[in-house]
PDB file of C-alpha atoms and ligand atoms in Angstrom:
ATOM      1  CA  MET A 519     -62.630   6.909 -20.393  1.00 90.00           C
ATOM      2  CA  GLN A 520     -64.885   9.866 -19.665  1.00 95.00           C
ATOM      3  CA  THR A 521     -68.221  10.575 -21.368  1.00 96.00           C
ATOM      4  CA  ILE A 522     -69.046  14.273 -21.580  1.00 97.00           C
ATOM      5  CA  ASN A 523     -71.084  16.773 -23.551  1.00 98.00           C
ATOM      6  CA  ALA A 524     -69.393  19.708 -25.207  1.00 98.00           C
ATOM      7  CA  ASP A 525     -70.481  22.866 -27.017  1.00 98.00           C
ATOM      8  CA  VAL A 526     -69.026  23.500 -30.457  1.00 98.00           C
ATOM      9  CA  ILE A 527     -67.435  26.937 -30.104  1.00 97.00           C
ATOM     10  CA  ALA A 528     -65.928  27.325 -33.578  1.00 98.00           C
ATOM     11  CA  ILE A 529     -65.154  25.489 -36.812  1.00 98.00           C
ATOM     12  CA  THR A 530     -62.345  27.245 -38.643  1.00 97.00           C
ATOM     13  CA  PRO A 531     -60.748  26.246 -41.961  1.00 97.00           C
ATOM     14  CA  LEU A 532     -57.002  25.551 -41.746  1.00 97.00           C
ATOM     15  CA  THR A 533     -56.687  24.556 -45.423  1.00 96.00           C
ATOM     16  CA  GLU A 534     -59.213  23.846 -48.186  1.00 94.00           C
ATOM     17  CA  ILE A 535     -60.109  20.514 -46.565  1.00 95.00           C
ATOM     18  CA  ILE A 536     -58.805  20.614 -42.983  1.00 97.00           C
ATOM     19  CA  TYR A 537     -60.808  22.258 -40.205  1.00 97.00           C
ATOM     20  CA  LYS A 538     -59.954  23.231 -36.641  1.00 98.00           C
ATOM     21  CA  VAL A 539     -62.828  22.429 -34.295  1.00 98.00           C
ATOM     22  CA  THR A 540     -62.925  24.108 -30.880  1.00 98.00           C
ATOM     23  CA  LEU A 541     -65.060  22.432 -28.218  1.00 98.00           C
ATOM     24  CA  LYS A 542     -66.001  23.566 -24.723  1.00 98.00           C
ATOM     25  CA  PRO A 543     -66.665  20.524 -22.509  1.00 97.00           C
ATOM     26  CA  ALA A 544     -69.395  20.796 -19.861  1.00 97.00           C
ATOM     27  CA  THR A 545     -66.893  19.493 -17.271  1.00 95.00           C
ATOM     28  CA  ALA A 546     -63.077  19.480 -17.339  1.00 95.00           C
ATOM     29  CA  ALA A 547     -61.839  16.895 -19.869  1.00 95.00           C
ATOM     30  CA  LYS A 548     -59.369  14.344 -18.494  1.00 95.00           C
ATOM     31  CA  PHE A 549     -56.806  13.046 -20.984  1.00 96.00           C
ATOM     32  CA  GLU A 550     -53.087  12.646 -21.549  1.00 97.00           C
ATOM     33  CA  ALA A 551     -51.029  14.092 -24.407  1.00 97.00           C
ATOM     34  CA  GLY A 552     -51.528  11.784 -27.387  1.00 97.00           C
ATOM     35  CA  HIS A 553     -54.967  10.506 -26.401  1.00 98.00           C
ATOM     36  CA  TYR A 554     -57.904  10.609 -28.787  1.00 97.00           C
ATOM     37  CA  LEU A 555     -61.615  11.119 -28.334  1.00 98.00           C
ATOM     38  CA  GLN A 556     -64.661   9.661 -29.993  1.00 98.00           C
ATOM     39  CA  LEU A 557     -67.393  11.884 -31.336  1.00 98.00           C
ATOM     40  CA  VAL A 558     -70.656  10.043 -30.723  1.00 98.00           C
ATOM     41  CA  LEU A 559     -72.892  10.196 -33.804  1.00 96.00           C
ATOM     42  CA  GLY A 560     -75.039   7.274 -32.659  1.00 93.00           C
ATOM     43  CA  GLU A 561     -74.981   4.440 -30.136  1.00 90.00           C
ATOM     44  CA  LYS A 562     -72.883   2.302 -32.480  1.00 93.00           C
ATOM     45  CA  ASP A 563     -71.381   5.108 -34.565  1.00 96.00           C
ATOM     46  CA  LYS A 564     -68.408   6.770 -32.891  1.00 97.00           C
ATOM     47  CA  ARG A 565     -65.660   8.568 -34.847  1.00 96.00           C
ATOM     48  CA  ALA A 566     -62.097   8.798 -33.515  1.00 96.00           C
ATOM     49  CA  PHE A 567     -60.136  12.062 -33.621  1.00 97.00           C
ATOM     50  CA  SER A 568     -56.876  12.918 -31.890  1.00 97.00           C
ATOM     51  CA  ILE A 569     -56.973  15.715 -29.339  1.00 98.00           C
ATOM     52  CA  ALA A 570     -54.663  18.471 -30.593  1.00 98.00           C
ATOM     53  CA  SER A 571     -54.792  20.521 -27.421  1.00 96.00           C
ATOM     54  CA  LYS A 572     -52.574  19.902 -24.393  1.00 95.00           C
ATOM     55  CA  PRO A 573     -53.862  18.173 -21.229  1.00 95.00           C
ATOM     56  CA  SER A 574     -53.421  21.282 -19.067  1.00 94.00           C
ATOM     57  CA  GLN A 575     -56.091  22.948 -21.205  1.00 92.00           C
ATOM     58  CA  GLN A 576     -59.002  20.880 -19.830  1.00 89.00           C
ATOM     59  CA  ASN A 577     -61.742  23.405 -20.571  1.00 93.00           C
ATOM     60  CA  GLU A 578     -61.169  23.766 -24.295  1.00 96.00           C
ATOM     61  CA  LEU A 579     -60.510  20.910 -26.703  1.00 98.00           C
ATOM     62  CA  GLU A 580     -59.098  21.329 -30.209  1.00 98.00           C
ATOM     63  CA  LEU A 581     -59.509  18.869 -33.078  1.00 98.00           C
ATOM     64  CA  HIS A 582     -58.085  18.966 -36.615  1.00 98.00           C
ATOM     65  CA  ILE A 583     -60.364  17.180 -39.047  1.00 97.00           C
ATOM     66  CA  GLY A 584     -59.339  16.472 -42.639  1.00 95.00           C
ATOM     67  CA  ALA A 585     -62.679  16.206 -44.434  1.00 91.00           C
ATOM     68  CA  SER A 586     -62.152  15.742 -48.167  1.00 88.00           C
ATOM     69  CA  ALA A 587     -65.289  14.937 -50.210  1.00 86.00           C
ATOM     70  CA  ALA A 588     -64.049  11.350 -50.626  1.00 88.00           C
ATOM     71  CA  ASP A 589     -63.691  10.822 -46.872  1.00 89.00           C
ATOM     72  CA  ALA A 590     -67.224  10.125 -45.586  1.00 92.00           C
ATOM     73  CA  TYR A 591     -65.967   9.131 -42.110  1.00 94.00           C
ATOM     74  CA  ALA A 592     -64.584  12.609 -41.439  1.00 95.00           C
ATOM     75  CA  SER A 593     -67.056  14.672 -43.532  1.00 96.00           C
ATOM     76  CA  GLN A 594     -70.076  13.181 -41.742  1.00 96.00           C
ATOM     77  CA  ALA A 595     -68.420  13.887 -38.388  1.00 97.00           C
ATOM     78  CA  LEU A 596     -67.761  17.472 -39.450  1.00 97.00           C
ATOM     79  CA  GLU A 597     -71.355  17.883 -40.630  1.00 96.00           C
ATOM     80  CA  HIS A 598     -72.573  16.582 -37.242  1.00 97.00           C
ATOM     81  CA  LEU A 599     -70.403  19.226 -35.532  1.00 98.00           C
ATOM     82  CA  ARG A 600     -71.630  21.956 -37.931  1.00 97.00           C
ATOM     83  CA  GLN A 601     -75.281  21.159 -37.239  1.00 97.00           C
ATOM     84  CA  ALA A 602     -74.658  21.163 -33.479  1.00 97.00           C
ATOM     85  CA  HIS A 603     -72.908  24.543 -33.784  1.00 97.00           C
ATOM     86  CA  LEU A 604     -75.705  26.042 -35.920  1.00 97.00           C
ATOM     87  CA  ASN A 605     -78.450  24.782 -33.605  1.00 97.00           C
ATOM     88  CA  ASN A 606     -76.612  25.589 -30.405  1.00 96.00           C
ATOM     89  CA  ARG A 607     -76.759  21.953 -29.332  1.00 97.00           C
ATOM     90  CA  PRO A 608     -74.024  20.025 -27.453  1.00 98.00           C
ATOM     91  CA  VAL A 609     -72.236  16.998 -28.914  1.00 98.00           C
ATOM     92  CA  ALA A 610     -71.432  13.821 -26.963  1.00 98.00           C
ATOM     93  CA  LEU A 611     -67.778  12.827 -26.565  1.00 98.00           C
ATOM     94  CA  GLU A 612     -65.833   9.908 -25.130  1.00 97.00           C
ATOM     95  CA  VAL A 613     -62.512  11.375 -24.004  1.00 97.00           C
ATOM     96  CA  GLY A 614     -59.152   9.922 -22.959  1.00 96.00           C
ATOM     97  CA  LEU A 615     -58.907   6.959 -25.343  1.00 97.00           C
ATOM     98  CA  GLY A 616     -55.866   5.186 -26.761  1.00 97.00           C
ATOM     99  CA  VAL A 617     -52.726   3.418 -25.600  1.00 96.00           C
ATOM    100  CA  SER A 618     -50.155   5.544 -27.438  1.00 97.00           C
ATOM    101  CA  GLN A 619     -50.046   8.568 -25.192  1.00 97.00           C
ATOM    102  CA  LEU A 620     -46.757  10.262 -24.330  1.00 97.00           C
ATOM    103  CA  ARG A 621     -44.534   8.430 -21.824  1.00 96.00           C
ATOM    104  CA  ILE A 622     -42.467  10.920 -19.862  1.00 93.00           C
ATOM    105  CA  ASP A 623     -39.070   9.427 -18.980  1.00 89.00           C
ATOM    106  CA  CYS A 624     -36.885  12.468 -19.743  1.00 89.00           C
ATOM    107  CA  GLN A 625     -34.211   9.987 -20.984  1.00 93.00           C
ATOM    108  CA  ARG A 626     -34.744   8.629 -24.474  1.00 96.00           C
ATOM    109  CA  PRO A 627     -34.615  11.081 -27.364  1.00 97.00           C
ATOM    110  CA  ILE A 628     -38.020  11.398 -29.014  1.00 98.00           C
ATOM    111  CA  VAL A 629     -39.232  11.345 -32.619  1.00 98.00           C
ATOM    112  CA  LEU A 630     -42.746  12.732 -33.119  1.00 98.00           C
ATOM    113  CA  LEU A 631     -43.821  11.693 -36.625  1.00 98.00           C
ATOM    114  CA  ALA A 632     -46.952  13.050 -38.294  1.00 98.00           C
ATOM    115  CA  GLY A 633     -48.366  12.331 -41.752  1.00 97.00           C
ATOM    116  CA  GLY A 634     -50.956  14.968 -42.756  1.00 97.00           C
ATOM    117  CA  THR A 635     -53.626  15.391 -40.052  1.00 96.00           C
ATOM    118  CA  GLY A 636     -51.647  12.979 -37.853  1.00 97.00           C
ATOM    119  CA  PHE A 637     -50.212  16.365 -36.851  1.00 98.00           C
ATOM    120  CA  SER A 638     -52.996  16.680 -34.271  1.00 98.00           C
ATOM    121  CA  TYR A 639     -51.760  13.641 -32.280  1.00 97.00           C
ATOM    122  CA  VAL A 640     -48.169  14.844 -31.958  1.00 97.00           C
ATOM    123  CA  LYS A 641     -49.022  18.532 -31.502  1.00 97.00           C
ATOM    124  CA  SER A 642     -50.525  17.800 -28.066  1.00 97.00           C
ATOM    125  CA  MET A 643     -47.312  16.000 -27.080  1.00 96.00           C
ATOM    126  CA  ALA A 644     -45.091  18.796 -28.398  1.00 95.00           C
ATOM    127  CA  ASP A 645     -46.981  21.364 -26.323  1.00 94.00           C
ATOM    128  CA  HIS A 646     -46.951  19.124 -23.255  1.00 95.00           C
ATOM    129  CA  LEU A 647     -43.201  18.516 -23.612  1.00 94.00           C
ATOM    130  CA  SER A 648     -42.699  22.289 -23.688  1.00 91.00           C
ATOM    131  CA  GLU A 649     -44.381  22.451 -20.270  1.00 92.00           C
ATOM    132  CA  VAL A 650     -42.712  19.550 -18.434  1.00 92.00           C
ATOM    133  CA  GLY A 651     -39.103  20.665 -18.777  1.00 87.00           C
ATOM    134  CA  CYS A 652     -37.338  17.448 -19.918  1.00 90.00           C
ATOM    135  CA  THR A 653     -34.157  18.165 -21.836  1.00 92.00           C
ATOM    136  CA  GLN A 654     -33.692  15.162 -24.123  1.00 95.00           C
ATOM    137  CA  PRO A 655     -33.760  15.950 -27.887  1.00 97.00           C
ATOM    138  CA  VAL A 656     -37.254  16.050 -29.436  1.00 97.00           C
ATOM    139  CA  TYR A 657     -37.532  15.848 -33.250  1.00 98.00           C
ATOM    140  CA  PHE A 658     -40.950  16.763 -34.664  1.00 98.00           C
ATOM    141  CA  TYR A 659     -41.284  15.598 -38.299  1.00 98.00           C
ATOM    142  CA  TRP A 660     -44.424  16.660 -40.191  1.00 98.00           C
ATOM    143  CA  GLY A 661     -44.953  15.233 -43.674  1.00 98.00           C
ATOM    144  CA  VAL A 662     -47.523  16.596 -46.112  1.00 98.00           C
ATOM    145  CA  LYS A 663     -48.228  16.113 -49.789  1.00 97.00           C
ATOM    146  CA  GLU A 664     -48.137  19.822 -50.724  1.00 96.00           C
ATOM    147  CA  GLU A 665     -46.483  22.762 -48.954  1.00 96.00           C
ATOM    148  CA  SER A 666     -49.902  24.473 -48.624  1.00 95.00           C
ATOM    149  CA  ALA A 667     -50.913  21.741 -46.137  1.00 97.00           C
ATOM    150  CA  LEU A 668     -48.314  22.925 -43.581  1.00 98.00           C
ATOM    151  CA  TYR A 669     -50.963  25.033 -41.870  1.00 97.00           C
ATOM    152  CA  ALA A 670     -49.089  25.302 -38.563  1.00 97.00           C
ATOM    153  CA  LYS A 671     -45.525  25.714 -39.865  1.00 97.00           C
ATOM    154  CA  THR A 672     -45.014  29.167 -38.322  1.00 96.00           C
ATOM    155  CA  GLU A 673     -46.426  28.020 -34.972  1.00 95.00           C
ATOM    156  CA  MET A 674     -44.182  24.945 -34.945  1.00 96.00           C
ATOM    157  CA  GLU A 675     -41.109  26.971 -35.861  1.00 96.00           C
ATOM    158  CA  ALA A 676     -41.921  29.197 -32.888  1.00 94.00           C
ATOM    159  CA  TRP A 677     -42.252  26.049 -30.691  1.00 93.00           C
ATOM    160  CA  ALA A 678     -38.832  24.823 -31.833  1.00 96.00           C
ATOM    161  CA  ALA A 679     -37.337  28.225 -31.080  1.00 95.00           C
ATOM    162  CA  THR A 680     -38.436  28.021 -27.406  1.00 91.00           C
ATOM    163  CA  LYS A 681     -35.811  25.436 -26.368  1.00 92.00           C
ATOM    164  CA  GLU A 682     -32.506  24.196 -27.701  1.00 95.00           C
ATOM    165  CA  ASN A 683     -33.569  20.520 -27.570  1.00 96.00           C
ATOM    166  CA  PHE A 684     -36.687  20.993 -29.792  1.00 97.00           C
ATOM    167  CA  HIS A 685     -36.430  20.559 -33.561  1.00 98.00           C
ATOM    168  CA  PHE A 686     -39.182  20.949 -36.164  1.00 98.00           C
ATOM    169  CA  ILE A 687     -38.639  19.361 -39.591  1.00 98.00           C
ATOM    170  CA  PRO A 688     -41.362  19.828 -42.241  1.00 98.00           C
ATOM    171  CA  VAL A 689     -41.266  17.394 -45.184  1.00 98.00           C
ATOM    172  CA  VAL A 690     -43.088  17.992 -48.484  1.00 98.00           C
ATOM    173  CA  GLU A 691     -43.791  14.979 -50.673  1.00 98.00           C
ATOM    174  CA  ASN A 692     -44.428  16.923 -53.904  1.00 97.00           C
ATOM    175  CA  PRO A 693     -42.530  20.202 -53.496  1.00 96.00           C
ATOM    176  CA  ASN A 694     -42.840  23.303 -55.656  1.00 94.00           C
ATOM    177  CA  GLU A 695     -39.739  24.999 -56.972  1.00 93.00           C
ATOM    178  CA  GLY A 696     -38.300  27.037 -54.138  1.00 93.00           C
ATOM    179  CA  TRP A 697     -38.925  24.504 -51.342  1.00 96.00           C
ATOM    180  CA  GLY A 698     -35.578  24.132 -49.560  1.00 94.00           C
ATOM    181  CA  GLY A 699     -36.396  21.419 -47.032  1.00 96.00           C
ATOM    182  CA  HIS A 700     -36.775  17.635 -47.032  1.00 98.00           C
ATOM    183  CA  THR A 701     -38.848  16.042 -49.799  1.00 98.00           C
ATOM    184  CA  GLY A 702     -40.544  12.638 -50.280  1.00 98.00           C
ATOM    185  CA  TYR A 703     -42.088  10.494 -47.536  1.00 98.00           C
ATOM    186  CA  VAL A 704     -41.704  11.885 -44.048  1.00 98.00           C
ATOM    187  CA  HIS A 705     -40.248   8.710 -42.517  1.00 98.00           C
ATOM    188  CA  GLN A 706     -37.563   8.587 -45.219  1.00 98.00           C
ATOM    189  CA  ALA A 707     -36.464  12.023 -44.006  1.00 98.00           C
ATOM    190  CA  VAL A 708     -36.149  10.659 -40.458  1.00 98.00           C
ATOM    191  CA  MET A 709     -33.955   7.792 -41.698  1.00 98.00           C
ATOM    192  CA  THR A 710     -31.813  10.220 -43.703  1.00 98.00           C
ATOM    193  CA  ASP A 711     -31.214  12.422 -40.653  1.00 98.00           C
ATOM    194  CA  ILE A 712     -30.837   9.771 -37.912  1.00 98.00           C
ATOM    195  CA  SER A 713     -28.392   6.920 -38.526  1.00 97.00           C
ATOM    196  CA  SER A 714     -29.979   4.479 -36.017  1.00 98.00           C
ATOM    197  CA  LEU A 715     -33.309   4.742 -34.184  1.00 98.00           C
ATOM    198  CA  GLU A 716     -32.263   2.273 -31.477  1.00 98.00           C
ATOM    199  CA  THR A 717     -32.203   4.756 -28.593  1.00 98.00           C
ATOM    200  CA  TYR A 718     -35.365   6.662 -29.619  1.00 98.00           C
ATOM    201  CA  SER A 719     -38.972   6.669 -28.412  1.00 98.00           C
ATOM    202  CA  ILE A 720     -41.124   7.107 -31.521  1.00 98.00           C
ATOM    203  CA  TYR A 721     -44.718   8.358 -31.636  1.00 98.00           C
ATOM    204  CA  MET A 722     -46.498   8.312 -34.981  1.00 98.00           C
ATOM    205  CA  ALA A 723     -49.828   9.044 -36.620  1.00 97.00           C
ATOM    206  CA  GLY A 724     -50.992   9.108 -40.227  1.00 96.00           C
ATOM    207  CA  ARG A 725     -52.730   6.896 -42.757  1.00 94.00           C
ATOM    208  CA  PHE A 726     -52.989   3.233 -41.770  1.00 92.00           C
ATOM    209  CA  ASP A 727     -51.024   2.113 -44.870  1.00 93.00           C
ATOM    210  CA  MET A 728     -48.322   4.611 -43.968  1.00 96.00           C
ATOM    211  CA  ILE A 729     -48.029   3.414 -40.353  1.00 96.00           C
ATOM    212  CA  GLY A 730     -47.453  -0.226 -41.382  1.00 95.00           C
ATOM    213  CA  ILE A 731     -44.693   0.803 -43.790  1.00 97.00           C
ATOM    214  CA  VAL A 732     -43.073   3.146 -41.272  1.00 97.00           C
ATOM    215  CA  ARG A 733     -43.120   0.518 -38.498  1.00 97.00           C
ATOM    216  CA  ASP A 734     -41.352  -2.038 -40.702  1.00 97.00           C
ATOM    217  CA  ASP A 735     -38.825   0.425 -42.159  1.00 98.00           C
ATOM    218  CA  PHE A 736     -38.014   1.905 -38.748  1.00 98.00           C
ATOM    219  CA  ILE A 737     -37.429  -1.537 -37.209  1.00 98.00           C
ATOM    220  CA  LYS A 738     -34.962  -2.248 -40.053  1.00 98.00           C
ATOM    221  CA  HIS A 739     -33.389   1.089 -39.128  1.00 98.00           C
ATOM    222  CA  GLY A 740     -32.781  -0.022 -35.528  1.00 98.00           C
ATOM    223  CA  ALA A 741     -36.007   1.099 -33.806  1.00 98.00           C
ATOM    224  CA  VAL A 742     -37.139  -1.035 -30.839  1.00 98.00           C
ATOM    225  CA  ARG A 743     -40.778  -2.155 -31.232  1.00 96.00           C
ATOM    226  CA  GLU A 744     -41.547  -1.602 -27.500  1.00 96.00           C
ATOM    227  CA  HIS A 745     -40.606   2.064 -27.883  1.00 97.00           C
ATOM    228  CA  MET A 746     -42.805   2.693 -30.946  1.00 98.00           C
ATOM    229  CA  TYR A 747     -46.297   4.054 -30.308  1.00 98.00           C
ATOM    230  CA  ALA A 748     -49.239   4.463 -32.702  1.00 97.00           C
ATOM    231  CA  ASP A 749     -52.932   3.839 -32.096  1.00 96.00           C
ATOM    232  CA  ALA A 750     -53.122   2.725 -35.739  1.00 94.00           C
ATOM    233  CA  PHE A 751     -51.199  -0.452 -34.716  1.00 93.00           C
ATOM    234  CA  ALA A 752     -54.510  -1.722 -33.279  1.00 90.00           C
ATOM    235  CA  PHE A 753     -56.105  -1.486 -36.747  1.00 88.00           C
ATOM    236  CA  ILE A 754     -53.337  -2.992 -38.926  1.00 86.00           C
ATOM    237  CA  LYS A 755     -51.462  -6.305 -39.110  1.00 76.00           C
TER     238      LYS A 755
HETATM  239  C1  FAD B 149     -57.125   6.864 -33.248  1.00 82.56           C
HETATM  240  C2  FAD B 149     -57.305   7.654 -34.520  1.00 82.56           C
HETATM  241  C3  FAD B 149     -57.232   9.046 -34.485  1.00 82.56           C
HETATM  242  C4  FAD B 149     -57.439   9.775 -35.663  1.00 82.56           C
HETATM  243  N1  FAD B 149     -57.404  11.150 -35.571  1.00 82.56           N
HETATM  244  C5  FAD B 149     -57.662  11.873 -36.666  1.00 82.56           C
HETATM  245  C6  FAD B 149     -57.701  13.298 -36.576  1.00 82.56           C
HETATM  246  O1  FAD B 149     -57.495  13.881 -35.526  1.00 82.56           O
HETATM  247  N2  FAD B 149     -58.006  13.992 -37.707  1.00 82.56           N
HETATM  248  C7  FAD B 149     -58.253  13.360 -38.900  1.00 82.56           C
HETATM  249  O2  FAD B 149     -58.536  14.066 -39.888  1.00 82.56           O
HETATM  250  N3  FAD B 149     -58.190  12.011 -39.022  1.00 82.56           N
HETATM  251  C8  FAD B 149     -57.907  11.262 -37.941  1.00 82.56           C
HETATM  252  N4  FAD B 149     -57.859   9.895 -38.041  1.00 82.56           N
HETATM  253  C9  FAD B 149     -57.996   9.235 -39.340  1.00 82.56           C
HETATM  254  C10 FAD B 149     -56.632   9.037 -40.090  1.00 82.56           C
HETATM  255  O3  FAD B 149     -55.566   8.953 -39.200  1.00 82.56           O
HETATM  256  C11 FAD B 149     -56.416  10.199 -41.027  1.00 82.56           C
HETATM  257  O4  FAD B 149     -57.480  10.136 -41.974  1.00 82.56           O
HETATM  258  C12 FAD B 149     -55.094  10.131 -41.784  1.00 82.56           C
HETATM  259  O5  FAD B 149     -54.027  10.337 -40.898  1.00 82.56           O
HETATM  260  C13 FAD B 149     -55.132  11.224 -42.827  1.00 82.56           C
HETATM  261  O6  FAD B 149     -53.928  11.393 -43.428  1.00 82.56           O
HETATM  262  P1  FAD B 149     -53.779  12.554 -44.527  1.00 82.56           P
HETATM  263  O7  FAD B 149     -54.799  12.365 -45.614  1.00 82.56           O
HETATM  264  O8  FAD B 149     -53.812  13.870 -43.834  1.00 82.56           O
HETATM  265  O9  FAD B 149     -52.321  12.247 -45.074  1.00 82.56           O
HETATM  266  P2  FAD B 149     -51.757  12.403 -46.561  1.00 82.56           P
HETATM  267  O10 FAD B 149     -51.943  13.825 -46.985  1.00 82.56           O
HETATM  268  O11 FAD B 149     -52.294  11.334 -47.451  1.00 82.56           O
HETATM  269  O12 FAD B 149     -50.226  12.065 -46.339  1.00 82.56           O
HETATM  270  C14 FAD B 149     -49.373  12.942 -45.620  1.00 82.56           C
HETATM  271  C15 FAD B 149     -47.974  12.356 -45.595  1.00 82.56           C
HETATM  272  O13 FAD B 149     -47.975  11.071 -44.928  1.00 82.56           O
HETATM  273  C16 FAD B 149     -46.944  10.260 -45.510  1.00 82.56           C
HETATM  274  N5  FAD B 149     -47.554   9.079 -46.164  1.00 82.56           N
HETATM  275  C17 FAD B 149     -48.818   8.941 -46.642  1.00 82.56           C
HETATM  276  N6  FAD B 149     -48.998   7.725 -47.182  1.00 82.56           N
HETATM  277  C18 FAD B 149     -47.806   7.071 -47.054  1.00 82.56           C
HETATM  278  C19 FAD B 149     -47.332   5.753 -47.405  1.00 82.56           C
HETATM  279  N7  FAD B 149     -48.115   4.854 -48.024  1.00 82.56           N
HETATM  280  N8  FAD B 149     -46.042   5.426 -47.112  1.00 82.56           N
HETATM  281  C20 FAD B 149     -45.230   6.306 -46.449  1.00 82.56           C
HETATM  282  N9  FAD B 149     -45.641   7.554 -46.101  1.00 82.56           N
HETATM  283  C21 FAD B 149     -46.890   7.925 -46.398  1.00 82.56           C
HETATM  284  C22 FAD B 149     -46.243  11.098 -46.571  1.00 82.56           C
HETATM  285  O14 FAD B 149     -45.130  11.736 -45.992  1.00 82.56           O
HETATM  286  C23 FAD B 149     -47.344  12.089 -46.952  1.00 82.56           C
HETATM  287  O15 FAD B 149     -46.861  13.267 -47.562  1.00 82.56           O
HETATM  288  C24 FAD B 149     -57.680   9.124 -36.891  1.00 82.56           C
HETATM  289  C25 FAD B 149     -57.714   7.726 -36.919  1.00 82.56           C
HETATM  290  C26 FAD B 149     -57.551   6.998 -35.749  1.00 82.56           C
HETATM  291  C27 FAD B 149     -57.624   5.514 -35.791  1.00 82.56           C
END
């Protein structure tokens, strides 16, 4: 774990409640794809956010923060970042945290599963996988409640177009008329498309209640617990 200061370069809305935060660390940030950082608000108040950027981009970090009015954890963190940006003051970060970073074996097919802002966690891995040149199939599933929350759909479709083994599958829980893709819970879409998860490495991020349900359903669907990764496992039973 590395403790560094960083300047807040920009805070840009991605949707009505999700913001992209761009940070410039004072020294090169060391992390692996799938790691998270903690934004230090106080000595005992540190807020975890996945690093959306890829490890090769050590001099600029990207976060995606979903800060609805009801979510004090994220809104207070965002306000801390806003104040730092306004006052030209650095923020303190602890970088390179977590145990669910990408394992590169170039063998097992991979499912990257994101619920909502869990997108940030798997985006770093998707970009890193584009760089390393492994050829096993990679399926990136991104589930959101409404289609308007698919703020990076075009970018991800472009990612999937770069290599034959990459696949991007957006899933909308409550679709409008005209949506032609998967509907419902994102992990249900995975189980519809893939008959057994036995041979897969699975990386997932989303709400804690979601991750518990997905873990149990995926194991019933053949997934091997040792090949399932989520930092949320540390917070749930
Ligand atoms: C280590 C760590 C890192 C974190 N990083 C971030 C971060 O970078 N940014 C951030 O904003 N928060 C982060 N959090 C907090 C938390 O992960 C998010 O608040 C959470 O993922 C937000 O989900 P959402 O509201 O976007 O999903 P929602 O919009 O509620 O759900 C999106 C989709 O998830 C699926 N889903 C949701 N609930 C269920 C369920 N019960 N059963 C099955 N499927 C379900 C559905 O497909 C749904 O459409 C982090 C937490 C930890 C511990």
